[in-house]
XYZ file of C-alpha atoms in Angstrom:
497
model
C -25.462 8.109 -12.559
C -24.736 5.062 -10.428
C -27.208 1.768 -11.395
C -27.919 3.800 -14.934
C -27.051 1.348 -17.722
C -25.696 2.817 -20.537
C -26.051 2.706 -24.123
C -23.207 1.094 -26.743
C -22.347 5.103 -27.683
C -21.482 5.966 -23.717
C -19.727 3.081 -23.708
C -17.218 4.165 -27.172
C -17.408 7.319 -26.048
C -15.733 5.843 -22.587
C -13.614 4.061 -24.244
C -11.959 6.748 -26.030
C -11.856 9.189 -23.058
C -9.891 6.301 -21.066
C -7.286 6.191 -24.048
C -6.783 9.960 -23.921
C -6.773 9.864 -20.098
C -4.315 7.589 -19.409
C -1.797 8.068 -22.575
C -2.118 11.804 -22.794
C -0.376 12.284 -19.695
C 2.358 14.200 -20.296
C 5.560 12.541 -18.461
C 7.121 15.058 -16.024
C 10.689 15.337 -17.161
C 11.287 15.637 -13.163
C 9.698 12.535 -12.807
C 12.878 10.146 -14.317
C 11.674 6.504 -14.545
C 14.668 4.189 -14.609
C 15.691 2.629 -17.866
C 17.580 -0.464 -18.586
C 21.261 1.161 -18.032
C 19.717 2.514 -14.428
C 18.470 -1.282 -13.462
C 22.095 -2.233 -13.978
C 24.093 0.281 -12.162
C 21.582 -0.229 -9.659
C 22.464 -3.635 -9.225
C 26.214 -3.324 -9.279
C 26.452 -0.634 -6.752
C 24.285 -3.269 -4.418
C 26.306 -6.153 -5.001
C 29.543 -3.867 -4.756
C 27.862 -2.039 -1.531
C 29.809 -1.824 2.034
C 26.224 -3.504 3.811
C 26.406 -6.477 1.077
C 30.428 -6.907 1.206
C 30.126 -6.538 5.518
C 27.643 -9.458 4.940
C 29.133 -11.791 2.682
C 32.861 -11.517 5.212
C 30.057 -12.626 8.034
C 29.032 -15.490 5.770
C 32.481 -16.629 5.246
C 33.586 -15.889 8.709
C 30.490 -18.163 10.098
C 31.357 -20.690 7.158
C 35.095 -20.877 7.715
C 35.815 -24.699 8.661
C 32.413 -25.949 8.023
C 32.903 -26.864 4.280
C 31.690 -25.409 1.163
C 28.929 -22.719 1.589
C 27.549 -23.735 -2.073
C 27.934 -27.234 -3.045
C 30.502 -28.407 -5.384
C 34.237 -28.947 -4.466
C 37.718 -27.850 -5.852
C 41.494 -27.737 -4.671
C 42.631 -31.702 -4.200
C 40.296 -34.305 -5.532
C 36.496 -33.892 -6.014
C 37.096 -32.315 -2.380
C 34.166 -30.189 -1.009
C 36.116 -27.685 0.594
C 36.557 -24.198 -1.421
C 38.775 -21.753 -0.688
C 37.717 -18.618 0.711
C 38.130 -16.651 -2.790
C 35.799 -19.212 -4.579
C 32.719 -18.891 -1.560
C 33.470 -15.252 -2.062
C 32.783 -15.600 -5.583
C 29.540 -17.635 -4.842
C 28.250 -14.715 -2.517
C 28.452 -12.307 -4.755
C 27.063 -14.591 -7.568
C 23.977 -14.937 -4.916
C 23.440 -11.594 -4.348
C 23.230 -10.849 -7.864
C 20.379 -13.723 -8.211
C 18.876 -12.014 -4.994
C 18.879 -8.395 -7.060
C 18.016 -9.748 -10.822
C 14.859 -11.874 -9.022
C 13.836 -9.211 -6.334
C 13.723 -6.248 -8.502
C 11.320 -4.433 -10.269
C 11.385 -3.890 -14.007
C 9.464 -0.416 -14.120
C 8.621 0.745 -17.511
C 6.519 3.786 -18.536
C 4.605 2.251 -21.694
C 3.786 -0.540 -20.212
C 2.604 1.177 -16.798
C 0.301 3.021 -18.899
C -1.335 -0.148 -20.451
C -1.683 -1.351 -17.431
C -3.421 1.854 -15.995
C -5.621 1.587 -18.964
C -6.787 -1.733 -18.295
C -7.246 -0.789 -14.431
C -9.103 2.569 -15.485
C -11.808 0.016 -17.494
C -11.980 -2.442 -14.738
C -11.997 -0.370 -11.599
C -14.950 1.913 -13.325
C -17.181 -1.391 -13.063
C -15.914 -2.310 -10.196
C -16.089 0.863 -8.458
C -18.506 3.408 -10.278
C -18.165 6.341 -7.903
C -15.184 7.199 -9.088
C -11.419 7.139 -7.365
C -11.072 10.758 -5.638
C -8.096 12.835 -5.092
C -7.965 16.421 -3.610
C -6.272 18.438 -5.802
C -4.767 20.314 -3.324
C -2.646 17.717 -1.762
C -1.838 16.230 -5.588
C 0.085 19.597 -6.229
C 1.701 19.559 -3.003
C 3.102 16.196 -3.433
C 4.016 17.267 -6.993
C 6.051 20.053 -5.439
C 8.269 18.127 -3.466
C 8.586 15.065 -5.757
C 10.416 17.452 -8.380
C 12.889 18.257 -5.663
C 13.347 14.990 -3.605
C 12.931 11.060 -3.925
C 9.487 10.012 -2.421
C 8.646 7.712 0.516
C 5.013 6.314 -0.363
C 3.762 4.956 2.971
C -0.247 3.808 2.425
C -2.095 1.914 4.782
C -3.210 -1.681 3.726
C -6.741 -2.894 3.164
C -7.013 -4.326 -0.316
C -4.688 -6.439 -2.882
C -6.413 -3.416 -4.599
C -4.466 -0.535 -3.059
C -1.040 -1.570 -5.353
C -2.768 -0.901 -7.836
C -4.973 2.040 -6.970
C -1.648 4.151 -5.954
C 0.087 3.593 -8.729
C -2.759 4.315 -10.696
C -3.311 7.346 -9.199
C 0.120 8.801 -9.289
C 0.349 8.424 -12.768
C -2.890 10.180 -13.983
C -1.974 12.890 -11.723
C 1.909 13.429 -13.240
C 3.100 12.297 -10.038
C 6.329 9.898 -10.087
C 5.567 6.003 -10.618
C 6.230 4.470 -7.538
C 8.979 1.352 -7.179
C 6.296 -0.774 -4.686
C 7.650 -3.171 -1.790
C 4.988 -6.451 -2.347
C 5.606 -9.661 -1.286
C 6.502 -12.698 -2.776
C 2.937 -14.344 -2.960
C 2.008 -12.188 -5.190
C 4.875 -13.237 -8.155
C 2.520 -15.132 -9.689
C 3.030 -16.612 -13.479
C 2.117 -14.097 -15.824
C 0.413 -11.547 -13.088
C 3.669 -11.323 -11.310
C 5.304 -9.820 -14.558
C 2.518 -7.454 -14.837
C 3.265 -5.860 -11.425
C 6.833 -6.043 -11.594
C 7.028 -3.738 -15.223
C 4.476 -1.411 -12.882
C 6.710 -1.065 -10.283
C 6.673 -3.915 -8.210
C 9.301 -5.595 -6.799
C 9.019 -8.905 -4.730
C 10.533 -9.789 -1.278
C 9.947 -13.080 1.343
C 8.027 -12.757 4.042
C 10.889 -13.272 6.364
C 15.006 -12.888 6.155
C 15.428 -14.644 9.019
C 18.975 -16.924 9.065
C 19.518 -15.060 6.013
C 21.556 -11.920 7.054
C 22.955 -11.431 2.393
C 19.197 -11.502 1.312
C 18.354 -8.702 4.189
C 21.542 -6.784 3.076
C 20.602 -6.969 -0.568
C 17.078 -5.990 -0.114
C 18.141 -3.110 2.653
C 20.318 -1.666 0.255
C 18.415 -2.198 -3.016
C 15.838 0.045 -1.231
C 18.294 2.848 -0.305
C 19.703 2.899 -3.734
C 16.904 3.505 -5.497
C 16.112 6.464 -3.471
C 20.167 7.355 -3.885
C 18.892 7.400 -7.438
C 16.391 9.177 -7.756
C 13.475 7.124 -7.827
C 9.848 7.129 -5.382
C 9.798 4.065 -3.187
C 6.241 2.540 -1.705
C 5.882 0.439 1.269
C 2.887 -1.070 3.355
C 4.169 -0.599 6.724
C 1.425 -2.304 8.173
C 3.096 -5.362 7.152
C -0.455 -7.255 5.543
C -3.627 -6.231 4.826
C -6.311 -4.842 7.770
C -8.667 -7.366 7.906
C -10.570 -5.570 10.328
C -10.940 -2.319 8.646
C -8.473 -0.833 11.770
C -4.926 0.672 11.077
C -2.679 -1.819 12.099
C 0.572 -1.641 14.157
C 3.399 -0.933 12.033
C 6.453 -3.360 11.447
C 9.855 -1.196 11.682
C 12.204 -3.472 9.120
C 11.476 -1.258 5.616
C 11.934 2.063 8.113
C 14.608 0.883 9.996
C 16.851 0.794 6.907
C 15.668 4.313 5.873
C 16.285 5.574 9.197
C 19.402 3.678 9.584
C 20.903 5.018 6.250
C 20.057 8.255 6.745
C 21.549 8.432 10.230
C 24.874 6.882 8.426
C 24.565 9.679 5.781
C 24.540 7.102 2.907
C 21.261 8.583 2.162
C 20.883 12.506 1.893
C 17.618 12.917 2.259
C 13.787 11.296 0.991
C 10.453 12.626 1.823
C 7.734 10.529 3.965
C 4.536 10.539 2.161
C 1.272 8.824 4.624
C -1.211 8.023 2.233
C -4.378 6.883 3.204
C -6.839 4.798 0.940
C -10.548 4.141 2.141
C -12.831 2.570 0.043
C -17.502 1.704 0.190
C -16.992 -1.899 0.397
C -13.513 -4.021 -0.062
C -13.173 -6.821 -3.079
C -12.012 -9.096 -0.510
C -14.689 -8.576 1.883
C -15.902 -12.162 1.673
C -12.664 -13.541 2.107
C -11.785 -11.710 4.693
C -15.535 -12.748 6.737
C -14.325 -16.266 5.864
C -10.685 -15.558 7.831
C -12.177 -13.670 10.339
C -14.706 -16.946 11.051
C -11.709 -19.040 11.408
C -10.968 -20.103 7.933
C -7.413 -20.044 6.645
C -6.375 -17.928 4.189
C -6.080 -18.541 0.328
C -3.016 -18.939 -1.245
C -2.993 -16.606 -4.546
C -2.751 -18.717 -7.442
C -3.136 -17.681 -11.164
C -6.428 -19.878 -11.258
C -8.245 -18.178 -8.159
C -7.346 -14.719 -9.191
C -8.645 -14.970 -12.856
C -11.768 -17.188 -11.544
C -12.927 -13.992 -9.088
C -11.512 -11.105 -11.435
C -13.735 -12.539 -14.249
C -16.432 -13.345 -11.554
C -16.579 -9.862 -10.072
C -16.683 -8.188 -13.785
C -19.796 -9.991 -15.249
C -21.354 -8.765 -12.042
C -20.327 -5.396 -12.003
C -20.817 -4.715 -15.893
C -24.411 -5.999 -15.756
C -24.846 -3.267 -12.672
C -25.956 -6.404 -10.013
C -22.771 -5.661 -8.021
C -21.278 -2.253 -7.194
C -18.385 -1.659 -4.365
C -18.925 2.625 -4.233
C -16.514 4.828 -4.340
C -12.361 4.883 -3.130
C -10.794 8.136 -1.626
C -7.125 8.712 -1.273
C -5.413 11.031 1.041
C -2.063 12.671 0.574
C -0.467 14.000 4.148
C 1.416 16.761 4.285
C 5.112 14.837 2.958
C 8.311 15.719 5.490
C 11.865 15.493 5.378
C 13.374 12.179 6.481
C 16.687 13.602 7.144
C 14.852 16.999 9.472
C 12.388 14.080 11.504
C 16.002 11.671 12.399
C 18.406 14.737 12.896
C 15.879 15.795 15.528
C 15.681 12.283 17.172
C 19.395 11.886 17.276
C 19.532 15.221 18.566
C 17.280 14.421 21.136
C 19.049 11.177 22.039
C 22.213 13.161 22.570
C 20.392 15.635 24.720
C 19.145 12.987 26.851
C 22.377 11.370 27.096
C 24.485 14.390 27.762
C 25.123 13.306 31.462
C 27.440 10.319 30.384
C 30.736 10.419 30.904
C 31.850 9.367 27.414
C 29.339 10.155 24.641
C 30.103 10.734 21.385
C 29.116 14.222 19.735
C 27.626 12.478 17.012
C 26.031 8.879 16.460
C 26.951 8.754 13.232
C 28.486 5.160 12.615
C 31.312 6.828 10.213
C 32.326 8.735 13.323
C 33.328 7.528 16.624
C 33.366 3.820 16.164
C 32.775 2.258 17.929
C 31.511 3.923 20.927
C 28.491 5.213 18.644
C 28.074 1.582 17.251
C 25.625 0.719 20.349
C 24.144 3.815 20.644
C 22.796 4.241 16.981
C 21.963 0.498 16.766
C 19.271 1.645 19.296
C 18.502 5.048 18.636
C 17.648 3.830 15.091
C 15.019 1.074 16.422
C 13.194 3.301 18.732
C 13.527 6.266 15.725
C 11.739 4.143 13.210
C 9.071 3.017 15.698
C 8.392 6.608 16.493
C 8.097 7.131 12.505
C 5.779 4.817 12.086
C 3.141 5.626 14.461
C 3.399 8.883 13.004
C 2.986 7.914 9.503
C -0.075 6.170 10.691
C -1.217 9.697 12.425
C -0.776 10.915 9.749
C -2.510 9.038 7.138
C -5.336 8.944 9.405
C -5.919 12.757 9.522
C -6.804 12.837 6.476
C -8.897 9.739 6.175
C -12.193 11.349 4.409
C -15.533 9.329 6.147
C -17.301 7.538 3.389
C -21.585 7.410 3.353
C -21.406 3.938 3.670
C -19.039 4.068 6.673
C -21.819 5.737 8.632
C -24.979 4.155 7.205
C -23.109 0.534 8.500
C -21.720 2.263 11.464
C -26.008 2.790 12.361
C -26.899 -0.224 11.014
C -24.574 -1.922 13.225
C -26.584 -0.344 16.405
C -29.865 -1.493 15.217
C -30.737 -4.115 18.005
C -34.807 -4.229 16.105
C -34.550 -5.980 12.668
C -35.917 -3.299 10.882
C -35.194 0.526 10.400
C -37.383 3.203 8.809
C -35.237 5.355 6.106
C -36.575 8.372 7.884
C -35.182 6.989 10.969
C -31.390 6.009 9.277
C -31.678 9.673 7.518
C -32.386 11.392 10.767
C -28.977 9.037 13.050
C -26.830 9.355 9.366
C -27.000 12.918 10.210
C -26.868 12.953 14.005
C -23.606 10.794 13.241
C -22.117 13.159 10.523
C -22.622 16.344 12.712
C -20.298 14.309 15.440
C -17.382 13.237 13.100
C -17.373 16.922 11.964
C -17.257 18.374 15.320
C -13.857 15.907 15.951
C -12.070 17.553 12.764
C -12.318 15.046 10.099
C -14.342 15.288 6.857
C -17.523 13.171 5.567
C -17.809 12.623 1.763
C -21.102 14.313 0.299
C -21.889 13.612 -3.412
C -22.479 16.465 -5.505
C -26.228 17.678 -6.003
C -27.252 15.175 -3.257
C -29.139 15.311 -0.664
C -28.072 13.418 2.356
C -30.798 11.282 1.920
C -30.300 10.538 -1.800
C -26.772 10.064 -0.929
C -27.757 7.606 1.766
C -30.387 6.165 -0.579
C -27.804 5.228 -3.476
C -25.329 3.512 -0.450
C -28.641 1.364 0.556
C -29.286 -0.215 -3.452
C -26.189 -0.019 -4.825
C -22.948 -1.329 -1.972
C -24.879 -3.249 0.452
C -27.464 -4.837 -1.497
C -27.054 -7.423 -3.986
C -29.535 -8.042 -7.000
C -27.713 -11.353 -8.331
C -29.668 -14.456 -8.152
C -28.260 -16.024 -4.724
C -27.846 -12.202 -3.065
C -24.757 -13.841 -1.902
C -23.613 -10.119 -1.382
C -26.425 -8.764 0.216
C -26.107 -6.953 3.644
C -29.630 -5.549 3.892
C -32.840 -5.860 2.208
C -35.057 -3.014 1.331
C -38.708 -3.328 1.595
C -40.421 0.238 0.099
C -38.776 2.283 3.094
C -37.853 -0.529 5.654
C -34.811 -1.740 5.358
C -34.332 -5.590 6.922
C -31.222 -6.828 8.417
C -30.741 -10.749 9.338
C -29.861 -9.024 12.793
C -27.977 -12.436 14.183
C -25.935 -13.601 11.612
C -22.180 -13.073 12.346
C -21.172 -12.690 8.922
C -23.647 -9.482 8.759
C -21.841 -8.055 11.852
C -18.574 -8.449 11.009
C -19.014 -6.597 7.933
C -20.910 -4.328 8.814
C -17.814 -3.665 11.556
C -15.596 -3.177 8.776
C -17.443 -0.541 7.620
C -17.780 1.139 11.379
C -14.064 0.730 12.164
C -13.333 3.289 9.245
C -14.728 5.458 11.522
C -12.337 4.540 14.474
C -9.446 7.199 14.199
């Protein structure tokens, strides 16, 4: 029962159910998780690739008669000019650095460590529980013991990394290799997330056509191989609580490898992950104001973990409950067939088009054709990715309470009165398709009761926290303060589909 404490025997008992939870899994022999062997051949069929060899010849070809493209000199003298076999050589030495730092070092005990440690922290951080519907989990399931996986979740939290992964693993699903970026390779931290599955890019390739090949083709051989991939198309984290745009570059390469039939096929999975109240809600009221955003350091990141858990364990701080939705997954290879299909349809008036735009046939008439075919293929992906992981976005309690709350234009608000427009509100989202979260053997009231004490207020000291305040059945709002509006707009925007 949420705001219950609990007694030193609910806690062992806890304890113990965690342990058998998380390492009694059984590990789906379908579900391969690469060992040390796999990271290598990995790496040499990248560095050995067509993309990363087409890119290193550019690199010579653009360094050809400007001097050495490394440093360091051989041939006559101390000279600085190499010869074209010896810049080769560097290349290739690069793009091995660019693999051995960029990749992840997945491994299956130490996943489930982690998960344990997550499954004791997120319960105090998020009480309600982490819900799945089992329906979806078996469908996934179904295709993952057929086909590679395409993880595509939508971005609100530092939190979701973890939360998938999490997820897929306590559900026998495969252990996804995650796409994060390089601010998050922290000391000690960073090592943590790469053994779960994370592997670390930059923020931007630009002027750097061998890192973009590496990365392009690290992705694509993982999924060659067997293994689920995970991306945040979005790009960065919603600070507005809205789906964001999504940036092409991850689908691009899918798209574009498909289309050149080094990749047979994957399966697209839009994932969608709402949650009560985000850890990073302050933060993100401080960007939002105008502040500029934190760097992550080690220091920071231990200072609020250890923060936010003395709060949570002595019950003064509770974020809810997190849902995630699993869309229906589809075929890659079915969704750009049809495109390219379509493009030739569409361009079956020109005099000389080629029957397909395959870049391994008709070069290089199709060379033009599939460069832009691809672009405009992975945009269209995208936005339905999104779609998708928005259909089955499941409205949270506190989504509407804030969404009402957010209306009030009087300070205060009977709990009759927030009962009576929480329900008004519900019937409306239902009538539009989508589905509001009800706790079990609740009443909407007691449901909307338990959002009230336990996410949006605060019963610390300073009430730092604190959205409203509850006076026997009024609840207060500060009314004017920004900060109160634009969180309680975070919550509202869930609703915006």
């Amino acid at each position: 029962v949420p705001g219950k404490r609990r007694s030193w025997y609910d806690w062992a008992t806890s304890f113990a159910a965690d342990i058998t939870r998380v390492f009694g899994v059984p590990h789906d022999e379908h579900h391969s998780v690469p060992t040390r062997v796999d990271r290598l051949h990995i790496k040499e069929c990248v560095v050995n690739s067509e993309r990363v060899r087409v890119a290193i010849q550019h690199a010579l070809h653009e360094s050809r008669g400007n001097g050495s493209s490394g440093g360091g000199g051989s041939g006559h003298g101390s000279s600085s000019v190499r010869t074209r076999d010896e810049r080769q050589r560097m290349l290739l030495k690069r793009a091995g650095k660019i693999v051995d730092n960029m990749a992840a070092a997945l491994n299956l005990p130490m996943a489930r460590v982690i998960c344990w440690v997550l499954a004791k922290t997120l319960k105090q951080f998020y009480p309600m529980g982490i819900q799945l519907d089992p329906t979806q989990v078996s469908r996934v399931r179904r295709v993952a013991r057929r086909v590679p996986l395409v993880l595509l979740p939508t971005h609100r939290s530092h939190v979701d990394y973890l939360i998938l992964g999490y997820a897929m693993l306590l559900n026998n699903l495969p252990l996804p290799h995650t796409v994060a970026g390089e601010n998050l390779n922290i000391p000690i931290v960073g090592r943590f997330l790469r053994a779960g599955g994370a592997f670390f890019i930059k923020r931007t390739f630009r002027g750097d056509a061998l890192y973009a090949a590496v990365f392009n083709e690290y992705c694509v051989q993982l999924l060659k191989h067997g293994f689920t991939t995970e991306c945040f198309i979005e790009g960065t984290r919603s600070r507005s609580g809205k789906v964001l745009p999504p940036k092409a570059g991850f689908l691009i390469n899918i798209v574009e490898a498909i289309a050149e039939r080094r990749l047979d096929d994957a399966y697209a999975v839009p994932v969608n992950i709402s949650y009560d109240r985000i850890v990073e809600h302050k933060s993100y009221i401080n960007e939002l104001s105008g502040a500029n955003k934190e760097k992550e350091t080690l220091s920071t990141l231990v200072s609020a973990v250890v923060a936010l858990i003395k709060d949570t364990a002595s019950q003064r701080l509770c974020f809810g409950r997190i849902d995630v939705g699993l869309a229906a997954p589809f075929s890659l290879r079915a969704f750009v067939d049809a495109r390219l299909a379509r493009a030739r349809a569409l361009a079956s008036g020109a005099a000389s088009v080629p029957r397909s735009l395959s870049l391994k046939e008709n070069m290089p008439t199709a060379h033009a054709m599939l460069k832009d075919e691809v672009k405009r293929t992975a945009h269209v992906l995208g936005y339905r990715v999104l779609w998708d992981a928005n259909q089955t976005a499941k409205i949270l309690p506190t989504s509407l309470v804030g969404t009402i709350l957010l209306t009030q234009y009087e300070r205060g608000i009977h709990v009759d009165e927030l009962v009576k427009r929480v329900l008004w509100l519900r019937a409306e989202v239902a009538d539009r398709g989508y589905e509001v979260v009800e706790q079990r053997n609740m009443t909407v009231a007691d449901s909307i009761n338990i959002v009230v004490d336990r996410v949006l207020t605060d019963s610390r000291p300073n009430g730092d926290e604190q959205l409203v305040k509850r006076h026997k059945d009024v609840l207060l709002l500060k009314l004017y303060s920004p900060q109160e509006s634009m969180e309680l707009s975070l919550l509202r925007n869930q609703l915006m589909h």
